[in-house]
């Protein structure tokens, strides 16, 4: 058998019986047709159900990463401001109430900012699980469709071959 020809092609050329040769040719045509159609359908399903949603997920993560980086900067600013105001509590005792109010306002502001990011992280992680689950189930479905359609194409060839063999001596 030639390394660049598929077995059905080899059989089609090697069979002397015209009916079996025709069945082998039918198998070759079914192979080419089924593979081309199913690969196109499989590729479209992968793109639509897996690649596009995963890309959206990755793009959404970029926004979250930016917000996390902003939160880190806000945290550093908050820590520096808190150290400064805490130091002023001891060095400027006359304005203790003002410094305590400043610390409390800074804590509330940081907490508000932090809670929004924390909530979004939990939400994005939940969405990621949904996207991955749907993508995986879509992959299984696409595989099932691919093999089911291929099976259908070859079932026709099998039926034709069975008819040919039933009439063979």
PDB file of N, CA and C in Angstrom, residues 61-79 109-110 112-118 120-121:
ATOM      1  N   UNK A  61     -11.130  39.162  31.959  1.00  0.00           N
ATOM      2  CA  UNK A  61     -10.096  39.052  33.001  1.00  0.00           C
ATOM      3  C   UNK A  61      -9.127  40.229  32.938  1.00  0.00           C
ATOM      4  N   UNK A  62      -8.880  40.747  31.747  1.00  0.00           N
ATOM      5  CA  UNK A  62      -7.962  41.889  31.629  1.00  0.00           C
ATOM      6  C   UNK A  62      -8.504  43.084  32.399  1.00  0.00           C
ATOM      7  N   UNK A  63      -9.800  43.321  32.284  1.00  0.00           N
ATOM      8  CA  UNK A  63     -10.434  44.419  33.016  1.00  0.00           C
ATOM      9  C   UNK A  63     -10.321  44.170  34.518  1.00  0.00           C
ATOM     10  N   UNK A  64     -10.563  42.944  34.934  1.00  0.00           N
ATOM     11  CA  UNK A  64     -10.451  42.619  36.353  1.00  0.00           C
ATOM     12  C   UNK A  64      -9.001  42.770  36.825  1.00  0.00           C
ATOM     13  N   UNK A  65      -8.054  42.341  36.016  1.00  0.00           N
ATOM     14  CA  UNK A  65      -6.642  42.496  36.379  1.00  0.00           C
ATOM     15  C   UNK A  65      -6.285  43.977  36.570  1.00  0.00           C
ATOM     16  N   UNK A  66      -6.837  44.824  35.702  1.00  0.00           N
ATOM     17  CA  UNK A  66      -6.597  46.263  35.831  1.00  0.00           C
ATOM     18  C   UNK A  66      -7.183  46.781  37.149  1.00  0.00           C
ATOM     19  N   UNK A  67      -8.384  46.332  37.470  1.00  0.00           N
ATOM     20  CA  UNK A  67      -9.020  46.760  38.715  1.00  0.00           C
ATOM     21  C   UNK A  67      -8.264  46.235  39.939  1.00  0.00           C
ATOM     22  N   UNK A  68      -7.730  45.012  39.842  1.00  0.00           N
ATOM     23  CA  UNK A  68      -6.930  44.472  40.954  1.00  0.00           C
ATOM     24  C   UNK A  68      -5.642  45.278  41.137  1.00  0.00           C
ATOM     25  N   UNK A  69      -5.023  45.670  40.035  1.00  0.00           N
ATOM     26  CA  UNK A  69      -3.815  46.500  40.121  1.00  0.00           C
ATOM     27  C   UNK A  69      -4.153  47.854  40.745  1.00  0.00           C
ATOM     28  N   UNK A  70      -5.307  48.429  40.356  1.00  0.00           N
ATOM     29  CA  UNK A  70      -5.738  49.693  40.965  1.00  0.00           C
ATOM     30  C   UNK A  70      -5.970  49.516  42.461  1.00  0.00           C
ATOM     31  N   UNK A  71      -6.574  48.392  42.845  1.00  0.00           N
ATOM     32  CA  UNK A  71      -6.829  48.128  44.260  1.00  0.00           C
ATOM     33  C   UNK A  71      -5.514  48.035  45.028  1.00  0.00           C
ATOM     34  N   UNK A  72      -4.528  47.421  44.412  1.00  0.00           N
ATOM     35  CA  UNK A  72      -3.222  47.296  45.069  1.00  0.00           C
ATOM     36  C   UNK A  72      -2.623  48.684  45.307  1.00  0.00           C
ATOM     37  N   UNK A  73      -2.741  49.567  44.316  1.00  0.00           N
ATOM     38  CA  UNK A  73      -2.239  50.944  44.481  1.00  0.00           C
ATOM     39  C   UNK A  73      -3.022  51.664  45.575  1.00  0.00           C
ATOM     40  N   UNK A  74      -4.343  51.499  45.566  1.00  0.00           N
ATOM     41  CA  UNK A  74      -5.175  52.120  46.592  1.00  0.00           C
ATOM     42  C   UNK A  74      -4.781  51.592  47.969  1.00  0.00           C
ATOM     43  N   UNK A  75      -4.496  50.302  48.053  1.00  0.00           N
ATOM     44  CA  UNK A  75      -4.079  49.703  49.330  1.00  0.00           C
ATOM     45  C   UNK A  75      -2.768  50.308  49.813  1.00  0.00           C
ATOM     46  N   UNK A  76      -1.814  50.479  48.897  1.00  0.00           N
ATOM     47  CA  UNK A  76      -0.535  51.085  49.273  1.00  0.00           C
ATOM     48  C   UNK A  76      -0.744  52.528  49.740  1.00  0.00           C
ATOM     49  N   UNK A  77      -1.590  53.263  49.027  1.00  0.00           N
ATOM     50  CA  UNK A  77      -1.884  54.643  49.434  1.00  0.00           C
ATOM     51  C   UNK A  77      -2.576  54.666  50.792  1.00  0.00           C
ATOM     52  N   UNK A  78      -3.509  53.773  50.976  1.00  0.00           N
ATOM     53  CA  UNK A  78      -4.238  53.696  52.254  1.00  0.00           C
ATOM     54  C   UNK A  78      -3.273  53.370  53.394  1.00  0.00           C
ATOM     55  N   UNK A  79      -2.397  52.399  53.163  1.00  0.00           N
ATOM     56  CA  UNK A  79      -1.430  52.038  54.210  1.00  0.00           C
ATOM     57  C   UNK A  79      -0.528  53.220  54.559  1.00  0.00           C
ATOM     58  N   UNK A 109     -13.520  54.383  52.932  1.00  0.00           N
ATOM     59  CA  UNK A 109     -13.271  54.526  51.495  1.00  0.00           C
ATOM     60  C   UNK A 109     -12.548  53.296  50.951  1.00  0.00           C
ATOM     61  N   UNK A 110     -11.517  52.859  51.664  1.00  0.00           N
ATOM     62  CA  UNK A 110     -10.780  51.684  51.203  1.00  0.00           C
ATOM     63  C   UNK A 110     -11.670  50.440  51.229  1.00  0.00           C
ATOM     64  N   UNK A 112     -14.929  50.265  50.968  1.00  0.00           N
ATOM     65  CA  UNK A 112     -15.898  50.355  49.876  1.00  0.00           C
ATOM     66  C   UNK A 112     -15.249  49.957  48.549  1.00  0.00           C
ATOM     67  N   UNK A 113     -14.078  50.486  48.284  1.00  0.00           N
ATOM     68  CA  UNK A 113     -13.359  50.160  47.041  1.00  0.00           C
ATOM     69  C   UNK A 113     -12.997  48.681  47.005  1.00  0.00           C
ATOM     70  N   UNK A 114     -12.524  48.169  48.107  1.00  0.00           N
ATOM     71  CA  UNK A 114     -12.077  46.779  48.188  1.00  0.00           C
ATOM     72  C   UNK A 114     -13.242  45.797  48.039  1.00  0.00           C
ATOM     73  N   UNK A 115     -14.370  46.107  48.672  1.00  0.00           N
ATOM     74  CA  UNK A 115     -15.528  45.208  48.588  1.00  0.00           C
ATOM     75  C   UNK A 115     -16.030  45.055  47.156  1.00  0.00           C
ATOM     76  N   UNK A 116     -16.033  46.143  46.386  1.00  0.00           N
ATOM     77  CA  UNK A 116     -16.454  46.073  44.989  1.00  0.00           C
ATOM     78  C   UNK A 116     -15.561  45.148  44.178  1.00  0.00           C
ATOM     79  N   UNK A 117     -14.260  45.262  44.374  1.00  0.00           N
ATOM     80  CA  UNK A 117     -13.317  44.401  43.644  1.00  0.00           C
ATOM     81  C   UNK A 117     -13.462  42.956  44.096  1.00  0.00           C
ATOM     82  N   UNK A 118     -13.598  42.734  45.397  1.00  0.00           N
ATOM     83  CA  UNK A 118     -13.756  41.374  45.929  1.00  0.00           C
ATOM     84  C   UNK A 118     -15.021  40.728  45.382  1.00  0.00           C
ATOM     85  N   UNK A 120     -16.499  41.479  42.583  1.00  0.00           N
ATOM     86  CA  UNK A 120     -16.293  41.222  41.155  1.00  0.00           C
ATOM     87  C   UNK A 120     -15.405  40.000  40.920  1.00  0.00           C
ATOM     88  N   UNK A 121     -14.411  39.796  41.772  1.00  0.00           N
ATOM     89  CA  UNK A 121     -13.548  38.611  41.645  1.00  0.00           C
ATOM     90  C   UNK A 121     -14.385  37.348  41.823  1.00  0.00           C
TER      91      UNK A 121
END
